[in-house]
PDB file of C-alpha atoms and ligand atoms in Angstrom:
ATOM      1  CA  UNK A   1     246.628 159.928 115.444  1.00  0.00           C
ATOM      2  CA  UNK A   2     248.607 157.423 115.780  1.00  0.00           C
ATOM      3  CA  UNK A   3     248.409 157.417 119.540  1.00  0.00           C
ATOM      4  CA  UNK A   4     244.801 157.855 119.622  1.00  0.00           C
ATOM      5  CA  UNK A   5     245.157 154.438 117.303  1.00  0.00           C
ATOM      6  CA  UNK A   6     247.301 152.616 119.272  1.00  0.00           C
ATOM      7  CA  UNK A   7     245.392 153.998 122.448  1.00  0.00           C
ATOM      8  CA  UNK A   8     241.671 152.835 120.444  1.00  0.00           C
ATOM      9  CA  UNK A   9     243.573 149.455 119.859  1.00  0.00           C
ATOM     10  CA  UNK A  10     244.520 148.664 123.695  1.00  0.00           C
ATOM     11  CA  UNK A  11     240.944 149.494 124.096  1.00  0.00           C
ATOM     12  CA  UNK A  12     239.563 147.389 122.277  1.00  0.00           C
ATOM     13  CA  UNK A  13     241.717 144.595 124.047  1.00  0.00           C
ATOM     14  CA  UNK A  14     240.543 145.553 126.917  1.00  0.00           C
ATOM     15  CA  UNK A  15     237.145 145.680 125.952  1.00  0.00           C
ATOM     16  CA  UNK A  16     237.069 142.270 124.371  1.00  0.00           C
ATOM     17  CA  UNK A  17     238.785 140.712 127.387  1.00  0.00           C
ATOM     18  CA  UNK A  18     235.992 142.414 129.474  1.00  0.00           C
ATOM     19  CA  UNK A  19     233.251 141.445 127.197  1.00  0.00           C
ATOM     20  CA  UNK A  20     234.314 137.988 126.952  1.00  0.00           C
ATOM     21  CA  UNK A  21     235.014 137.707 131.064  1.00  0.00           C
ATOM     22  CA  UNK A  22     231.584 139.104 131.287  1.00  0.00           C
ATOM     23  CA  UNK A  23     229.922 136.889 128.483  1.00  0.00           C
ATOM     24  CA  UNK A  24     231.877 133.940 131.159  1.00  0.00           C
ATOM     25  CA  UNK A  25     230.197 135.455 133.875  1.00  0.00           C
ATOM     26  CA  UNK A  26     226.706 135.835 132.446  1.00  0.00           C
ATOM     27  CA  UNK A  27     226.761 131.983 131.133  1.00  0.00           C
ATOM     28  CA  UNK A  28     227.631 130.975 134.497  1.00  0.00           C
ATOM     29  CA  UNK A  29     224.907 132.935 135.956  1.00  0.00           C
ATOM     30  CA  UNK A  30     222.141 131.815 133.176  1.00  0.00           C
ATOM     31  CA  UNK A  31     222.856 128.599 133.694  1.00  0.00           C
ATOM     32  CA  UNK A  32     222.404 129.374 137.542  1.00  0.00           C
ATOM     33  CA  UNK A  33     219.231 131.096 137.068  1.00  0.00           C
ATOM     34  CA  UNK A  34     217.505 129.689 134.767  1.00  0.00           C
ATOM     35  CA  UNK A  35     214.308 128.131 135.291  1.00  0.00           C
ATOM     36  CA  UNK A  36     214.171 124.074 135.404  1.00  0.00           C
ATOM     37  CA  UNK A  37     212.417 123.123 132.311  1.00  0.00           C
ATOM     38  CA  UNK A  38     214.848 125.293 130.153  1.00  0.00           C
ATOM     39  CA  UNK A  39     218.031 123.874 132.171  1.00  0.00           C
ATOM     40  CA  UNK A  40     216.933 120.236 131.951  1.00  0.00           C
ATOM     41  CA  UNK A  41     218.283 118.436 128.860  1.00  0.00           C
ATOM     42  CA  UNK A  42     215.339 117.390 126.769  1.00  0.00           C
ATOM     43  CA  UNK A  43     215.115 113.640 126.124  1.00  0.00           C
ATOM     44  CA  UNK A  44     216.624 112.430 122.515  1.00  0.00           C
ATOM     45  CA  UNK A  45     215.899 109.379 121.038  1.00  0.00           C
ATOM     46  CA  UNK A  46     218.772 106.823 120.481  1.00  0.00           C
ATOM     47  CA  UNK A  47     219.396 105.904 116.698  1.00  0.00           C
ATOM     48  CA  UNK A  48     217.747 103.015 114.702  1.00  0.00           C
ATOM     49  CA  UNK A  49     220.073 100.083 115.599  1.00  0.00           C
ATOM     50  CA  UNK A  50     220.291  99.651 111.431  1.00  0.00           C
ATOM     51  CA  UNK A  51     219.529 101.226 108.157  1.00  0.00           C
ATOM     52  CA  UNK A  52     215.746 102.261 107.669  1.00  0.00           C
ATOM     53  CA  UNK A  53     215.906  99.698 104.642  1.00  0.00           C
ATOM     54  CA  UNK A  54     217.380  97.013 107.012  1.00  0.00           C
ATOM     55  CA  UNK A  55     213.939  95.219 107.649  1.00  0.00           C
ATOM     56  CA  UNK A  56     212.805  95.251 104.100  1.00  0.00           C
ATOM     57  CA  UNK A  57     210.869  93.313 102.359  1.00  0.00           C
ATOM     58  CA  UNK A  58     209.480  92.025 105.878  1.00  0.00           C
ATOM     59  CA  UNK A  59     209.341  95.849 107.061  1.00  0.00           C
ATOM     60  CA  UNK A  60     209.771  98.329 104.494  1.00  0.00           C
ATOM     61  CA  UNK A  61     212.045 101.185 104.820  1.00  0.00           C
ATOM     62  CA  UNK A  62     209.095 103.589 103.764  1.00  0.00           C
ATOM     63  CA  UNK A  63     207.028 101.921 107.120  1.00  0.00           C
ATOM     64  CA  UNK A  64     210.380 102.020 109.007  1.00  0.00           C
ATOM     65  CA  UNK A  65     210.668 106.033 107.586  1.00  0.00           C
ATOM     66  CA  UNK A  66     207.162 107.203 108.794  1.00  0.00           C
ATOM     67  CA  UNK A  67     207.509 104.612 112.199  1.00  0.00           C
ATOM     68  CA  UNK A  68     210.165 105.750 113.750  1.00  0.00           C
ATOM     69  CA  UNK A  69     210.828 109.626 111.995  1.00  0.00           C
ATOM     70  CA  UNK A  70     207.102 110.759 112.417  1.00  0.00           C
ATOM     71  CA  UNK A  71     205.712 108.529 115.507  1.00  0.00           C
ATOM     72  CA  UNK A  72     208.331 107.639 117.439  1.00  0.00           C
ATOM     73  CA  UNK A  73     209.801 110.985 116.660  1.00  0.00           C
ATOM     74  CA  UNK A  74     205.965 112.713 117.817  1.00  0.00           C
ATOM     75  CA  UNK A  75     206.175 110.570 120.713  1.00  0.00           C
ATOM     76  CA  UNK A  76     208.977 112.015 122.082  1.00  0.00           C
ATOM     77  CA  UNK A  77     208.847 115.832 121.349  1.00  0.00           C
ATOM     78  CA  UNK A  78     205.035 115.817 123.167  1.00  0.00           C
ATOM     79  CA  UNK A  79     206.493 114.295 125.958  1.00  0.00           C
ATOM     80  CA  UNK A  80     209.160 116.658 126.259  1.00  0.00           C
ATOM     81  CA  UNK A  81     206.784 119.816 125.806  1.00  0.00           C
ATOM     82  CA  UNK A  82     204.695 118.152 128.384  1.00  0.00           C
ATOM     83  CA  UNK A  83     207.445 117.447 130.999  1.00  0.00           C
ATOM     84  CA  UNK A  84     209.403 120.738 130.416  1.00  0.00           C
ATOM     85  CA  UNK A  85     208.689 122.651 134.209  1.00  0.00           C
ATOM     86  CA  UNK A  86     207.810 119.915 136.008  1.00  0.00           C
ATOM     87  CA  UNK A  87     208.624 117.433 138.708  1.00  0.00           C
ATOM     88  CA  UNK A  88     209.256 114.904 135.598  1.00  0.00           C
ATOM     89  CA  UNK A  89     211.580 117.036 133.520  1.00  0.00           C
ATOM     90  CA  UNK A  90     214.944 115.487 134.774  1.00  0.00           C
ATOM     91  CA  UNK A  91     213.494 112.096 134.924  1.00  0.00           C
ATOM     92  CA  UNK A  92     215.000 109.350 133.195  1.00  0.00           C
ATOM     93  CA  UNK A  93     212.356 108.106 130.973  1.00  0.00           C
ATOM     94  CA  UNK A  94     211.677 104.410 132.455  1.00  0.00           C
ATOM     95  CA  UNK A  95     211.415 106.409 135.887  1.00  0.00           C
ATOM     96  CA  UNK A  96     208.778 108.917 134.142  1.00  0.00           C
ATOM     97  CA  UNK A  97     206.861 105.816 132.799  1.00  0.00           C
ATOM     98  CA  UNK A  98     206.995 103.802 136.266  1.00  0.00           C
ATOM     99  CA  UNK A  99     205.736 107.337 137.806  1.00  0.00           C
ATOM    100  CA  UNK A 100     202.850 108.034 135.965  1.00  0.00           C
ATOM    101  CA  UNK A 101     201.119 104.672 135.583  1.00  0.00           C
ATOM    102  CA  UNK A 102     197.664 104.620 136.792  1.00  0.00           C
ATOM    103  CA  UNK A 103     197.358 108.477 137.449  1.00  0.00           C
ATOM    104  CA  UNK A 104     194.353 109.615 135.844  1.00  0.00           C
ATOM    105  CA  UNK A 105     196.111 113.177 135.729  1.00  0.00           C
ATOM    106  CA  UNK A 106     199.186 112.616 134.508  1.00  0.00           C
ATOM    107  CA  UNK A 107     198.060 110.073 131.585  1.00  0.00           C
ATOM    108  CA  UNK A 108     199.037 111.952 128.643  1.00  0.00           C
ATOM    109  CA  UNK A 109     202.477 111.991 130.037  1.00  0.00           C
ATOM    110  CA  UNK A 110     202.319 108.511 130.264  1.00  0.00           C
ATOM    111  CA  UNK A 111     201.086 107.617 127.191  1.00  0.00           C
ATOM    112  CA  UNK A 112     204.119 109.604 125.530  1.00  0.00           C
ATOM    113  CA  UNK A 113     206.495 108.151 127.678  1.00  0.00           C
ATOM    114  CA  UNK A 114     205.089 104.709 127.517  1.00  0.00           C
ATOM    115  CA  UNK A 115     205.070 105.240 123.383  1.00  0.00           C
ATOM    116  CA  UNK A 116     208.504 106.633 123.402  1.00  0.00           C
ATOM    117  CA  UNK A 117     209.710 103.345 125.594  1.00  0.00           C
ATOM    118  CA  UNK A 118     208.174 100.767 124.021  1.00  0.00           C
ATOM    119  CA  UNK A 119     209.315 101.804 120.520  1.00  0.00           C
ATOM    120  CA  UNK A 120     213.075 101.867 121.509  1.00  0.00           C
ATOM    121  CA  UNK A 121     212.364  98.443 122.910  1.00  0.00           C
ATOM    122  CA  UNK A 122     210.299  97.372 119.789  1.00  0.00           C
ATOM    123  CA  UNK A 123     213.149  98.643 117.181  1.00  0.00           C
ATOM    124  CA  UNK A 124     215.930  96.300 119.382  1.00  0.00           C
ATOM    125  CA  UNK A 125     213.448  93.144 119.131  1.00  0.00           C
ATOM    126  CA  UNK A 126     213.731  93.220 115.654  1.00  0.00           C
ATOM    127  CA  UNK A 127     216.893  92.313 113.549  1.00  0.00           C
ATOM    128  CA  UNK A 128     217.905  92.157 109.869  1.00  0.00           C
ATOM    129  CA  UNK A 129     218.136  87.946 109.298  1.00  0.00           C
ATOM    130  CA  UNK A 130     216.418  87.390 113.023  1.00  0.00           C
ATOM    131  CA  UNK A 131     213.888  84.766 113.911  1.00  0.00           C
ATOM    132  CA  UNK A 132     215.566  81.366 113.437  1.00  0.00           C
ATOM    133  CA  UNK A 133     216.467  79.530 116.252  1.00  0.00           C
ATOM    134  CA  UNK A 134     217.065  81.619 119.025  1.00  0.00           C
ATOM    135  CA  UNK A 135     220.176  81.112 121.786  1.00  0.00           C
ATOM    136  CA  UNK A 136     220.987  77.687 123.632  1.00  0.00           C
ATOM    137  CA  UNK A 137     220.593  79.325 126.947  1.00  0.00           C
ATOM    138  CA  UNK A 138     217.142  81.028 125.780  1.00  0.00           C
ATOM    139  CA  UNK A 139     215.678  78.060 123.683  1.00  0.00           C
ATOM    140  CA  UNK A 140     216.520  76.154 127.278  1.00  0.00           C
ATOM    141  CA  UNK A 141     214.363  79.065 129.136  1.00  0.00           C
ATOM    142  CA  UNK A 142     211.578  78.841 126.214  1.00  0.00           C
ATOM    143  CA  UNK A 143     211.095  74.882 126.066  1.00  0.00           C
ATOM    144  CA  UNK A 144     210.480  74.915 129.723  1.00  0.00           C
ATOM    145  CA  UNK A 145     207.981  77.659 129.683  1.00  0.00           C
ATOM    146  CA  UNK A 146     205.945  76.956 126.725  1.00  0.00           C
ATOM    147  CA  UNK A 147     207.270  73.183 125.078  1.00  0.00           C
ATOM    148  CA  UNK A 148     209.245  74.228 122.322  1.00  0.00           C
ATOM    149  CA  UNK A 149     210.343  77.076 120.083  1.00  0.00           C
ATOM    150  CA  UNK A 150     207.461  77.090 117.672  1.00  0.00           C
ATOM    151  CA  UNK A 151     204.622  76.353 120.392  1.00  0.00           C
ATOM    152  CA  UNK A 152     206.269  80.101 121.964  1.00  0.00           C
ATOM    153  CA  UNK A 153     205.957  81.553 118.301  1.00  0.00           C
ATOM    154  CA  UNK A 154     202.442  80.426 117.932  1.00  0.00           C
ATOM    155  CA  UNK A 155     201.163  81.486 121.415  1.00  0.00           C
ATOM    156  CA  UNK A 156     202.686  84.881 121.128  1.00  0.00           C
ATOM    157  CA  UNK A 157     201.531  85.159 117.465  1.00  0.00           C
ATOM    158  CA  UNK A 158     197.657  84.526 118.375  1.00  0.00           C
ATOM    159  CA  UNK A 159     197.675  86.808 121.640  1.00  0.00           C
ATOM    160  CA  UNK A 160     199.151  89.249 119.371  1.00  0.00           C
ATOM    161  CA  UNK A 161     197.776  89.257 116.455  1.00  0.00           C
ATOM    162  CA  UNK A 162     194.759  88.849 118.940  1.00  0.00           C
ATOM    163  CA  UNK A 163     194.815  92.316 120.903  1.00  0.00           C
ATOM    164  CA  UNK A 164     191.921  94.672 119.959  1.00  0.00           C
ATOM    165  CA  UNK A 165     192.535  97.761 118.301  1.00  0.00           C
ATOM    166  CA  UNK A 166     196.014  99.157 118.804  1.00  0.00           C
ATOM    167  CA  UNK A 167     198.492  97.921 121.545  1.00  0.00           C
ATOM    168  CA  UNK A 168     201.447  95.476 121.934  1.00  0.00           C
ATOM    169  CA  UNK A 169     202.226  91.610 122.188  1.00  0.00           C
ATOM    170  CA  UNK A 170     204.771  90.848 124.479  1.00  0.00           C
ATOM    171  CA  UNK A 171     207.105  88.394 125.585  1.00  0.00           C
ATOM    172  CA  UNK A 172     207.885  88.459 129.546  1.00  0.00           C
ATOM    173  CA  UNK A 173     209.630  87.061 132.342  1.00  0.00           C
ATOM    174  CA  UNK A 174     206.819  86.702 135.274  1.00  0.00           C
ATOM    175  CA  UNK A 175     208.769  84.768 138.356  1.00  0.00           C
ATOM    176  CA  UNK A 176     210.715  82.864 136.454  1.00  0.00           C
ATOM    177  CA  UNK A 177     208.756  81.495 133.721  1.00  0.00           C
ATOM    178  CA  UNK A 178     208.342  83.007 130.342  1.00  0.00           C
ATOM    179  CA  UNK A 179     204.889  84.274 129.224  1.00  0.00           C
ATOM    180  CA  UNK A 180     202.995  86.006 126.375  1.00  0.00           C
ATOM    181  CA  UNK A 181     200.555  88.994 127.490  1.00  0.00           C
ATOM    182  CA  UNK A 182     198.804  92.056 125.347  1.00  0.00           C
ATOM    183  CA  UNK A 183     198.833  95.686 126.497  1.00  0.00           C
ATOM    184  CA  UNK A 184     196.650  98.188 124.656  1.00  0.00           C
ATOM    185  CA  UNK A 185     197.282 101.467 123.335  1.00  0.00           C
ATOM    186  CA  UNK A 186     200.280 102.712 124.719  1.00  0.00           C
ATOM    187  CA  UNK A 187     200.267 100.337 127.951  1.00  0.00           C
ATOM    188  CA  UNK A 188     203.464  98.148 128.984  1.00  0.00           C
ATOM    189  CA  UNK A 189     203.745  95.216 131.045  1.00  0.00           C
ATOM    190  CA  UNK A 190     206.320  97.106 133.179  1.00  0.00           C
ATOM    191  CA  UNK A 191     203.087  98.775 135.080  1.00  0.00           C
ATOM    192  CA  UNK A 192     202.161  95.123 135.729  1.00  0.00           C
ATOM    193  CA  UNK A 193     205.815  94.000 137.239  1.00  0.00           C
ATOM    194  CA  UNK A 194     206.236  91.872 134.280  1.00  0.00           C
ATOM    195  CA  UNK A 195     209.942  91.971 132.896  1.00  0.00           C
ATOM    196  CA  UNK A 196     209.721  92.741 128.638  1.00  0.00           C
ATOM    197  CA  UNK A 197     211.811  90.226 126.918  1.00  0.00           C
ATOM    198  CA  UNK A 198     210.597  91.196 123.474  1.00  0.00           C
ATOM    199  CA  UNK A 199     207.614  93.299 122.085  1.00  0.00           C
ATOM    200  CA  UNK A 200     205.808  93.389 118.531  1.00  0.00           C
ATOM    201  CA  UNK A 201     203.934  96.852 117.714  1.00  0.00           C
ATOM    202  CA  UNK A 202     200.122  96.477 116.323  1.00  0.00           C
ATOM    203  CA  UNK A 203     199.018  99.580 115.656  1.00  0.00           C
ATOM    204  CA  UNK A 204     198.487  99.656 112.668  1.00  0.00           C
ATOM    205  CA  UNK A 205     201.080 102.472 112.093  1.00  0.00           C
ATOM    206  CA  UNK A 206     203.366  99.331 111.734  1.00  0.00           C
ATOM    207  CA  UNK A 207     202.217  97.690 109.619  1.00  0.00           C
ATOM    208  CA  UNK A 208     199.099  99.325 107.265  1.00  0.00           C
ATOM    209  CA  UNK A 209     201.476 100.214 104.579  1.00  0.00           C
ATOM    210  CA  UNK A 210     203.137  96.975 104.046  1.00  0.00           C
ATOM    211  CA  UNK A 211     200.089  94.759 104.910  1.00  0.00           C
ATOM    212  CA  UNK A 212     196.893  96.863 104.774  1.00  0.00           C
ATOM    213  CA  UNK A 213     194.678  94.858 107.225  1.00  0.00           C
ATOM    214  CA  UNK A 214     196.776  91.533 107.063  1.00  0.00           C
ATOM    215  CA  UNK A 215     197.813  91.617 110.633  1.00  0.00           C
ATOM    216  CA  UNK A 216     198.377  88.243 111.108  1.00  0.00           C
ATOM    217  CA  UNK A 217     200.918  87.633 108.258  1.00  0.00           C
ATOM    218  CA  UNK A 218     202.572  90.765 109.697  1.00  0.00           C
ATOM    219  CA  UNK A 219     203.447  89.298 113.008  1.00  0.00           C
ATOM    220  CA  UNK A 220     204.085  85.776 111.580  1.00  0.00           C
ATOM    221  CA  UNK A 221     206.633  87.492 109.037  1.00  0.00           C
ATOM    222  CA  UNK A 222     208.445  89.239 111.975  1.00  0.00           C
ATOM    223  CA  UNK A 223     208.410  86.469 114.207  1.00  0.00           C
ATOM    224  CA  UNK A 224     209.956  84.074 111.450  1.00  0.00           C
ATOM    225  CA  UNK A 225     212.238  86.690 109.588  1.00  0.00           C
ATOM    226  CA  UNK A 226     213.220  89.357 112.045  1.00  0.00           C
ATOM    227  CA  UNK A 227     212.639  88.777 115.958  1.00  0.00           C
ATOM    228  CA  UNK A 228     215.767  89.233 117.484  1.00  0.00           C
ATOM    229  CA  UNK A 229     216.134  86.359 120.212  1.00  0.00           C
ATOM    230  CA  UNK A 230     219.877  87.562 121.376  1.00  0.00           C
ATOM    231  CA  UNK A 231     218.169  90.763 122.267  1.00  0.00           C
ATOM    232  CA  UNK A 232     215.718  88.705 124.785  1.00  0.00           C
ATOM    233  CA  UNK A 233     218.410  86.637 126.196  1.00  0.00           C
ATOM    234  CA  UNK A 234     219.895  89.765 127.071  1.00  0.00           C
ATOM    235  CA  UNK A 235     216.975  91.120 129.056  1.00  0.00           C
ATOM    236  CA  UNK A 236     216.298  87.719 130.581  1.00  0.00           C
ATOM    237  CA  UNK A 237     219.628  88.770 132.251  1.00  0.00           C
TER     238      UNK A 237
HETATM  239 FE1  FE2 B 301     204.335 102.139 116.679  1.00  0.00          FE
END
């Protein structure tokens, strides 16, 4: 018995050393063989840059909650389902956006990705305590572009507040000079060869809950209260 024991017990050594070595062998080869879309890493979403309450009263945290946890969130797992297998699916996500702008056939991909960018990049233009007056070296860059800090505010409040249905206003960097355009839906001013500097979201995902259909005193609340101007002097690179 108590050879059989001893003899069951080197066994099993052996058989767990073999079972792991193989379990070694057959991760290696799975990883090897498996197909593309499962291999790729899916794209994640990087945190909130502050607490979901951060923004309140201007943004509330149940806005902020639904915003980024349900949209930005939906955003990103269809475009993962939709990339998984193909030529996109180890993309970087600027590189999927840049890729599938103005292809008819590949517009729900962009639409995804486009939503997925321009909410990271919407999140980072806002700040708990923003607005104010922004940087030396940007107020320089704004005055020369537009006259002064509040004549930038207004411009970029009323094309804003201005674009029909849902879509974006945007502050940019087109050859050298600052600028306020629109984009609708999920469209970015990247596809255009504008540089972002800072974006406000209007659909009105953003801000129905807080405002109802009081756009306007949305966008002048964010502008004055939370847009975060270190954030475009950092783009304006
Ligand atoms: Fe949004």
């Amino acid at each position: 018995m108590r050879t059989e024991h001893m003899h069951g017990e080197a066994t099993s050594l052996k058989r767990r050393e073999f079972l792991m070595a193989s379990a070694g062998l057959a991760a290696t080869f799975a990883l090897g063989g498996l197909p593309r879309n499962v291999e790729a890493a899916s794209l994640t979403l990087p945190p909130l840059p502050y607490a979901e309450n951060a923004l309140d009263p201007v943004i509330s945290a149940n806005t902020l909650g639904f915003h980024y946890g349900k949209h930005h969130v939906g955003y990103l797992n269809n475009l993962n389902t939709l990339v998984a297998g193909t030529e996109f699916a180890d993309m970087p996500l600027e590189s999927i956006v840049v890729a599938t702008t103005g292809k008819p056939d590949k517009v729900a991909i962009f639409n995804n990705a486009a939503q997925t960018w321009n909410h990271t990049f919407y999140w980072n233009s806002l700040k708990p305590k923003g607005g104010g007056e922004p940087p030396a070296a940007l107020k320089q860059r704004i005055e020369a572009s537009f006259g002064s800090v509040e004549a930038c505010k207004k411009e970029l409040a009323a094309i804003t507040v201005s674009q029909f249905a849902s879509g974006w206003g945007w502050l940019v960097l087109e050859g050298g000079r600052l600028k306020v355009v629109k984009t609708g839906n999920a469209d970015t001013p990247m596809s255009a060869g504008l540089k972002p500097l800072l974006t406000i979201d209007v659909w009105e995902h953003a801000y129905y809950l807080d405002y109802q259909n009081r756009r306007a005193d949305y966008v002048n609340a964010l502008l004055d209260k939370l847009i975060n101007w270190e954030f475009a002097l950092k783009n304006l690179g």
